[in-house]
Coordinates of C-alpha atoms in Angstrom, one line a residue:
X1 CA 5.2 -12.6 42.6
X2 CA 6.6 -9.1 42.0
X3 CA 9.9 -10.4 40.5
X4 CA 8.1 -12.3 38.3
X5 CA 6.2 -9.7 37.0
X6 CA 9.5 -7.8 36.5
X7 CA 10.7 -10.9 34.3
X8 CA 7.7 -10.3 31.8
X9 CA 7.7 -6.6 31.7
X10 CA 11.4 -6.6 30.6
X11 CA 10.9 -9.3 28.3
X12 CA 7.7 -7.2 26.9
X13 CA 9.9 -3.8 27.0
X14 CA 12.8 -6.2 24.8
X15 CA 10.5 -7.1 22.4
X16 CA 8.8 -3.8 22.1
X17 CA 12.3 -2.4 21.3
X18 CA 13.1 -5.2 18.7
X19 CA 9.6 -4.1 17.0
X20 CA 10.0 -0.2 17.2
X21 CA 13.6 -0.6 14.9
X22 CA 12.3 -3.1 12.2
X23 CA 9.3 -0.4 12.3
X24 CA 11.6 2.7 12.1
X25 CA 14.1 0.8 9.3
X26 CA 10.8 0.0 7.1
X27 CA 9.7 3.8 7.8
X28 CA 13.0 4.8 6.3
X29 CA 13.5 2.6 3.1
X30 CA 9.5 3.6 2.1
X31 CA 10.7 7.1 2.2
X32 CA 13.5 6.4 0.1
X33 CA 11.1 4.6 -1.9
X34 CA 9.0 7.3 -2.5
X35 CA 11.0 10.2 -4.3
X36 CA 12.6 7.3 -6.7
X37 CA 9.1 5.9 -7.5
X38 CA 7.6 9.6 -8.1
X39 CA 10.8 10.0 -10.5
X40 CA 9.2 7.1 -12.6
X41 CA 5.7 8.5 -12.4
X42 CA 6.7 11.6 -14.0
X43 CA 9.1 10.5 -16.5
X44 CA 6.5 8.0 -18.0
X45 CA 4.4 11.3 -18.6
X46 CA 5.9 12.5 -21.8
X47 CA 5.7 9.3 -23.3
X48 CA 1.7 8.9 -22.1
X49 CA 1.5 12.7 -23.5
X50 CA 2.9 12.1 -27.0
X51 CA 1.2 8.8 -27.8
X52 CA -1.9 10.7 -26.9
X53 CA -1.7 12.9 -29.6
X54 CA -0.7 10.5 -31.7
X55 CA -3.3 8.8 -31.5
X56 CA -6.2 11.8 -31.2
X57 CA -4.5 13.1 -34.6
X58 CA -5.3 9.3 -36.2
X59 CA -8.8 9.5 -35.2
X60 CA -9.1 13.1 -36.2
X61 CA -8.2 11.6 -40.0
X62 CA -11.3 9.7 -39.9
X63 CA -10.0 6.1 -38.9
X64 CA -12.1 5.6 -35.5
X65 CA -15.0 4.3 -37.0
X66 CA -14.1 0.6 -37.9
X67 CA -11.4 0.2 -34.7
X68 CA -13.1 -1.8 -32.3
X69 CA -11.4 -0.5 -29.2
X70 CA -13.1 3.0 -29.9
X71 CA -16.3 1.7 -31.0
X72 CA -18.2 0.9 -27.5
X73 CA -20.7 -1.8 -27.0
X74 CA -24.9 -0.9 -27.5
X75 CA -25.4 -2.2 -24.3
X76 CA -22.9 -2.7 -21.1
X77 CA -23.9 -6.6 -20.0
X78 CA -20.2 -7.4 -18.6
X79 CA -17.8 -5.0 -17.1
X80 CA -14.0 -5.9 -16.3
X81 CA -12.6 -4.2 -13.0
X82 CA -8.3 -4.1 -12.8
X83 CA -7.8 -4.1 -9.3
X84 CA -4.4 -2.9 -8.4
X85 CA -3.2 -3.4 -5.0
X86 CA -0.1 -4.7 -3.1
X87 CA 1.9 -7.7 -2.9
X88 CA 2.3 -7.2 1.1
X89 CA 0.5 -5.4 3.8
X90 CA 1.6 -3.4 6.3
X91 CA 1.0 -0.1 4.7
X92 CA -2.1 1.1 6.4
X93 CA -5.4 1.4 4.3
X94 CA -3.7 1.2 0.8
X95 CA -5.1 -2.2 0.1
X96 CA -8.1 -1.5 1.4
X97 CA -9.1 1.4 -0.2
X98 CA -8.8 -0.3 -3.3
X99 CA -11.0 -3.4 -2.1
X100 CA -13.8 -1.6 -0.7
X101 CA -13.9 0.8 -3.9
X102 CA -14.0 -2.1 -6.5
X103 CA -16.4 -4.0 -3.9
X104 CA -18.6 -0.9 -4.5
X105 CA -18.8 -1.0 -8.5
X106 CA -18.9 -4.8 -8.2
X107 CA -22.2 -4.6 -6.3
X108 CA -23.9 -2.3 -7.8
X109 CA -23.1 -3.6 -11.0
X110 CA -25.1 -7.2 -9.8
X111 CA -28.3 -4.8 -8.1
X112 CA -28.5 -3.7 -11.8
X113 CA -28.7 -7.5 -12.8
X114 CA -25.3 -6.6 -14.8
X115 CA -22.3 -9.4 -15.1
X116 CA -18.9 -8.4 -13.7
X117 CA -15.3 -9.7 -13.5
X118 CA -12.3 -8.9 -11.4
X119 CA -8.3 -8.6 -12.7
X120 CA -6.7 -9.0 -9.4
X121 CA -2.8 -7.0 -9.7
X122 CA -0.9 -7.9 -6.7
X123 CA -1.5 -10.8 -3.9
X124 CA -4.0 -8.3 -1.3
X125 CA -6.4 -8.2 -4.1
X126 CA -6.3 -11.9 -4.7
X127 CA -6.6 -13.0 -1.5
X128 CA -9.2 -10.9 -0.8
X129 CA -11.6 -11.4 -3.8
X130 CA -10.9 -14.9 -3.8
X131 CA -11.4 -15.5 -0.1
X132 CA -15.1 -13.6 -0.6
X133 CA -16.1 -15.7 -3.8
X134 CA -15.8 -13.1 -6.3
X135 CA -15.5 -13.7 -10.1
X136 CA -11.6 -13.6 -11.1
X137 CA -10.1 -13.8 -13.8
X138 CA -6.2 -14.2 -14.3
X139 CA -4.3 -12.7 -11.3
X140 CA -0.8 -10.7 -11.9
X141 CA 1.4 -10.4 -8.7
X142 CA 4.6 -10.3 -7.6
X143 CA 5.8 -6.7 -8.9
X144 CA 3.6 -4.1 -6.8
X145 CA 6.5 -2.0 -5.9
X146 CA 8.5 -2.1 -8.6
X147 CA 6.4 -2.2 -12.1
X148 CA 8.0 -2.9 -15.7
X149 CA 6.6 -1.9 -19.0
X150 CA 6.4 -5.7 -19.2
X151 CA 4.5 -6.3 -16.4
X152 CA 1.8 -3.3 -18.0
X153 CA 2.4 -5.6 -21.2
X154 CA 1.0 -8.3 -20.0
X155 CA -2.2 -6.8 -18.8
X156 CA -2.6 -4.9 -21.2
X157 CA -2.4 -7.8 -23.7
X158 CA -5.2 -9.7 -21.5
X159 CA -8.0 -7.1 -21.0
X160 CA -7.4 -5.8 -24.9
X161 CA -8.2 -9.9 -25.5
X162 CA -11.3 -9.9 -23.5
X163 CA -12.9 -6.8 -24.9
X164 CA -12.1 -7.6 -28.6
X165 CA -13.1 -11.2 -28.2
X166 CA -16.5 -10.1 -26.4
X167 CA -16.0 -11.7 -23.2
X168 CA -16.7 -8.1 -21.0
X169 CA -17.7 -5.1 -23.0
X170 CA -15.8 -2.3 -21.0
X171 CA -12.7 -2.4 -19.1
X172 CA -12.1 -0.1 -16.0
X173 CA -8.9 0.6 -13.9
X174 CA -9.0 0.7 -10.1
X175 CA -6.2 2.0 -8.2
X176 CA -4.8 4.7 -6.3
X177 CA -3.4 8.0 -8.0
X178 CA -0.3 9.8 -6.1
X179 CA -0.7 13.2 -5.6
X180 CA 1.8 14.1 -2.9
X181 CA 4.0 11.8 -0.6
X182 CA 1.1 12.7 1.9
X183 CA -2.0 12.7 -0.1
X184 CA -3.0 9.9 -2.5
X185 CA -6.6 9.0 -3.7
X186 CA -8.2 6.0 -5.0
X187 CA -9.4 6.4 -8.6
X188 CA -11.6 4.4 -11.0
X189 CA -10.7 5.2 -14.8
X190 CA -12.4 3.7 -17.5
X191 CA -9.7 2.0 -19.7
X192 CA -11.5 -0.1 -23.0
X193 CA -13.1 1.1 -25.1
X194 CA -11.4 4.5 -25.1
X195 CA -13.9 7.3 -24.8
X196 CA -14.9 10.3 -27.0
X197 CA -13.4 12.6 -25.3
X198 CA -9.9 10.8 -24.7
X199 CA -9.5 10.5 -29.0
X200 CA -11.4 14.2 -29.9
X201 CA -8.9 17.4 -30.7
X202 CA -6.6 15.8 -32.7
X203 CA -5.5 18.2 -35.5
X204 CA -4.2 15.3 -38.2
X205 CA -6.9 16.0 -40.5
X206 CA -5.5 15.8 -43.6
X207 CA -5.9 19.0 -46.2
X208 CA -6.7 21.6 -43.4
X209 CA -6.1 24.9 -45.0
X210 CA -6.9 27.5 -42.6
X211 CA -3.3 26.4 -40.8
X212 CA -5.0 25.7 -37.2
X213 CA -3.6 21.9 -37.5
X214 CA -1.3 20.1 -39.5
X215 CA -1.4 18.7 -42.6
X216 CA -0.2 14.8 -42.3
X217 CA -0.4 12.1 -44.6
X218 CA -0.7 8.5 -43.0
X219 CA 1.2 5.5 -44.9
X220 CA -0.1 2.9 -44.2
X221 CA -3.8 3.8 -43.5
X222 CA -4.7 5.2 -40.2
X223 CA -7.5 2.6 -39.3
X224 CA -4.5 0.4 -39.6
X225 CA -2.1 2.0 -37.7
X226 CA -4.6 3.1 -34.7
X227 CA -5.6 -0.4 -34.5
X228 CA -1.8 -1.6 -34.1
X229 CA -1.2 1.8 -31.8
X230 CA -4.4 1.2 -29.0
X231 CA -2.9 -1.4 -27.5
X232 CA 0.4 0.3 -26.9
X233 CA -1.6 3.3 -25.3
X234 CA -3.8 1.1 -23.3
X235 CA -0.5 -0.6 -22.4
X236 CA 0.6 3.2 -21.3
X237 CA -1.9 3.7 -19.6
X238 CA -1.6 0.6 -17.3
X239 CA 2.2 1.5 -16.8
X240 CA 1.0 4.7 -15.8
X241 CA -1.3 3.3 -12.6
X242 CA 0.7 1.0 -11.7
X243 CA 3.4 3.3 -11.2
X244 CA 1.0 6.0 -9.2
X245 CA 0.1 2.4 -7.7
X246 CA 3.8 1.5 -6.6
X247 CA 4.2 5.3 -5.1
X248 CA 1.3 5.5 -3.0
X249 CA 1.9 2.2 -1.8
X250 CA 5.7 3.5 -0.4
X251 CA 3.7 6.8 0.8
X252 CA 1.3 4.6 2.6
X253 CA 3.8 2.1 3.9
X254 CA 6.4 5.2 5.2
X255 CA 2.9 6.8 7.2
X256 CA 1.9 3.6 8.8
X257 CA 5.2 3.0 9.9
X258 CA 5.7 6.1 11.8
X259 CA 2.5 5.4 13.4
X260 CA 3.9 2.1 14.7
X261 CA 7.3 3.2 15.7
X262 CA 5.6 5.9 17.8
X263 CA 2.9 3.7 19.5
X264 CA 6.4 1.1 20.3
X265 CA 7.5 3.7 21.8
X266 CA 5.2 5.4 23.7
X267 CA 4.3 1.7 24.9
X268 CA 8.1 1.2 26.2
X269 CA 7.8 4.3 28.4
X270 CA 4.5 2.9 29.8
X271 CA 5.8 -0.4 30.4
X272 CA 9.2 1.4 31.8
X273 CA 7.0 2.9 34.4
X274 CA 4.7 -0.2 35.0
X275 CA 8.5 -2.6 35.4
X276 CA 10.1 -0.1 37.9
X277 CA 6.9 0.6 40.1
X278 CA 6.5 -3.6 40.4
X279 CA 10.7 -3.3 41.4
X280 CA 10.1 -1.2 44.1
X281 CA 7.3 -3.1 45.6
X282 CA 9.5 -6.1 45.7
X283 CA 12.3 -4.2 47.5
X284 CA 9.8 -2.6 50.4
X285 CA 8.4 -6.1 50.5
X286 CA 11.9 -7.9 51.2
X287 CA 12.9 -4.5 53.5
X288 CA 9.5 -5.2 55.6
X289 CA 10.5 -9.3 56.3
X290 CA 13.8 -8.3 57.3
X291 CA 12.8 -5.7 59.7
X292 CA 9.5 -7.7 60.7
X293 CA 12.3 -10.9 61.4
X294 CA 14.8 -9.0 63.5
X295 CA 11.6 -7.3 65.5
X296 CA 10.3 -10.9 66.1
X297 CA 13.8 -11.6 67.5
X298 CA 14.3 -12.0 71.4
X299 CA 17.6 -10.1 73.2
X300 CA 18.8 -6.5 72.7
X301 CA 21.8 -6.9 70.9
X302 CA 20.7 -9.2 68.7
X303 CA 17.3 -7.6 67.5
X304 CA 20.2 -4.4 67.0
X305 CA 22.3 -6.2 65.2
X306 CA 19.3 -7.3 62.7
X307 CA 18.0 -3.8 62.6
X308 CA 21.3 -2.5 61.5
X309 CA 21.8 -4.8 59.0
X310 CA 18.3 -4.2 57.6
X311 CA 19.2 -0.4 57.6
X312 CA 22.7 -1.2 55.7
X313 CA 20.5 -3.6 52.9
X314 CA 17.8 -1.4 53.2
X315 CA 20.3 1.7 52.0
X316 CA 22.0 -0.7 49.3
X317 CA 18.8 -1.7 48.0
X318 CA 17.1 1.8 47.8
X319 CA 21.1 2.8 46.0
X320 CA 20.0 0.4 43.3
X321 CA 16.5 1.1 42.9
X322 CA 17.3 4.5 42.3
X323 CA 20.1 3.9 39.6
X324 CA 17.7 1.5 38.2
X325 CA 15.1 4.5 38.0
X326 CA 17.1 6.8 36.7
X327 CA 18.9 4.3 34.0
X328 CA 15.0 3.6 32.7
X329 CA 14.4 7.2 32.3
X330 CA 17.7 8.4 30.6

């Protein structure tokens, strides 16, 4: 009985050990991750900068009244949530986070007898919308740690075509913003139409004379060109998430890891102890038949002779369990 249960604790401290290294290898390429996806993050931030004033100074020259991306709906009847999650789990809470955050807005949206719609980015989201009977619309996947400008393309091209075409009447992004490799917070940003406050301040009204802002001339017109220029920056913006997106998923991912490679081993120890207590039962328990047989044996020299060589096995066994005990614990 007790060697058997030696068989499954060594089996259950080889597979334990198996675990803790794919665990500590995935720890180790999310860090890596990490400080190359943060280099992305900021170097999309001058480009998100400078088409920001670009396009407050085309507002400032009067052409946000007739775009309809700036112009927002009398009433809110259908609201579009992006989702952006991951395409795998085993990154803690990430997903999660994201789910229960949308989840939120979703409800309340429908206890306010409002319409809704989800954008799932990246297979969690998917699954778990579509699993709960949510309303989806086109899912985008397979790129959740590694984003392209394309893949913001896309989306960006999708939402813009629902807004314009009246199909929801704001646009919203949910996903979660990296701050530091060990703090990241999930965010919900509205995206379409572009608020007041995102387009005021620009300083390309043309014929300024007291030299505060510039003095620009727009060829073509600037309705025109902010109408051709919104989609870019909503495309920007998009880029811009799912690249916070793609680093706090690594962040995440590197955190849960260590959690795991810790509990393996702190469960290896516990086993250790568990596998070597079981092997020295199972020696006493052989050293007591031995001694119990040769007792049970009539005649002097004979019961000696057993006794002795229960002391010799008894000496060699205890020689082993000790190496054994001391092997397990280096």
């Amino acid at each position: 009985m007790a060697g058997g249960t030696e068989r499954i604790l060594r089996g259950r401290i080889k597979a334990m050990q198996s675990t803790k290294k794919i665990t500590r290898a995935m720890e180790l390429i999310a860090g890596s991750r990490i400080v190359k996806a943060q280099q992305r993050v900021q170097a999309a931030v001058p480009y998100s900068e400078q088409i920001t004033e670009v396009v407050k100074d085309l507002a400032a020259a009067g052409a946000s009244n007739d775009v309809p991306m700036l112009a927002g709906r009398d009433e809110v009847k259908t609201t579009c949530y992006v989702a952006i999650t991951a395409d795998r789990g085993l990154c803690g809470g990430y997903n999660a986070g994201v789910q229960r955050a949308t989840e939120g807005e979703v409800k309340a949206d429908v206890l306010a007898g409002k319409d809704y719609t989800i954008v799932p980015v990246g297979k969690k989201a998917e699954g778990y919308f579509r699993f709960r009977d949510y309303q989806l619309s086109q899912s985008f996947m397979g790129f959740s740690d590694q984003p392209s400008y394309e893949d913001a393309r896309r989306i960006g091209e999708y939402v813009v075509d629902l807004f314009v075409t009246g199909k929801v009447d704001k646009v919203e992004l949910v996903y979660t913003r990296f701050i530091t490799a060990g703090n990241q917070e999930v965010v919900l940003r509205p995206l379409v139409p572009l608020s007041a406050d995102t387009v005021a301040g620009g300083d390309g009204k043309a014929g300024s004379s007291d030299g505060s802002g510039g003095d620009y001339e727009f060829e073509p017109d600037p309705t025109e060109i902010l109408d051709s220029l919104l989609p870019r920056y909503v495309e920007a913006r998009i880029y811009a998430a799912l690249l916070n997106a793609a680093a706090s998923e690594h962040a995440f991912r590197q955190r849960a890891m260590k959690s795991a490679t810790d509990n393996a081993e702190e469960l290896i120890g516990s086993l250790s102890i568990v596998m070597n207590r079981a092997r020295q039962a199972s020696i006493t328990s052989e050293i007591m038949e031995i001694v119990g047989g040769a007792a049970a044996l009539d005649g002097g020299d004979a019961t000696q002779g057993y006794v002795d060589m229960g002391d010799d096995y008894f000496g060699r066994r205890l020689d082993e369990a000790e190496k054994a005990s001391s092997g397990s614990t280096a």
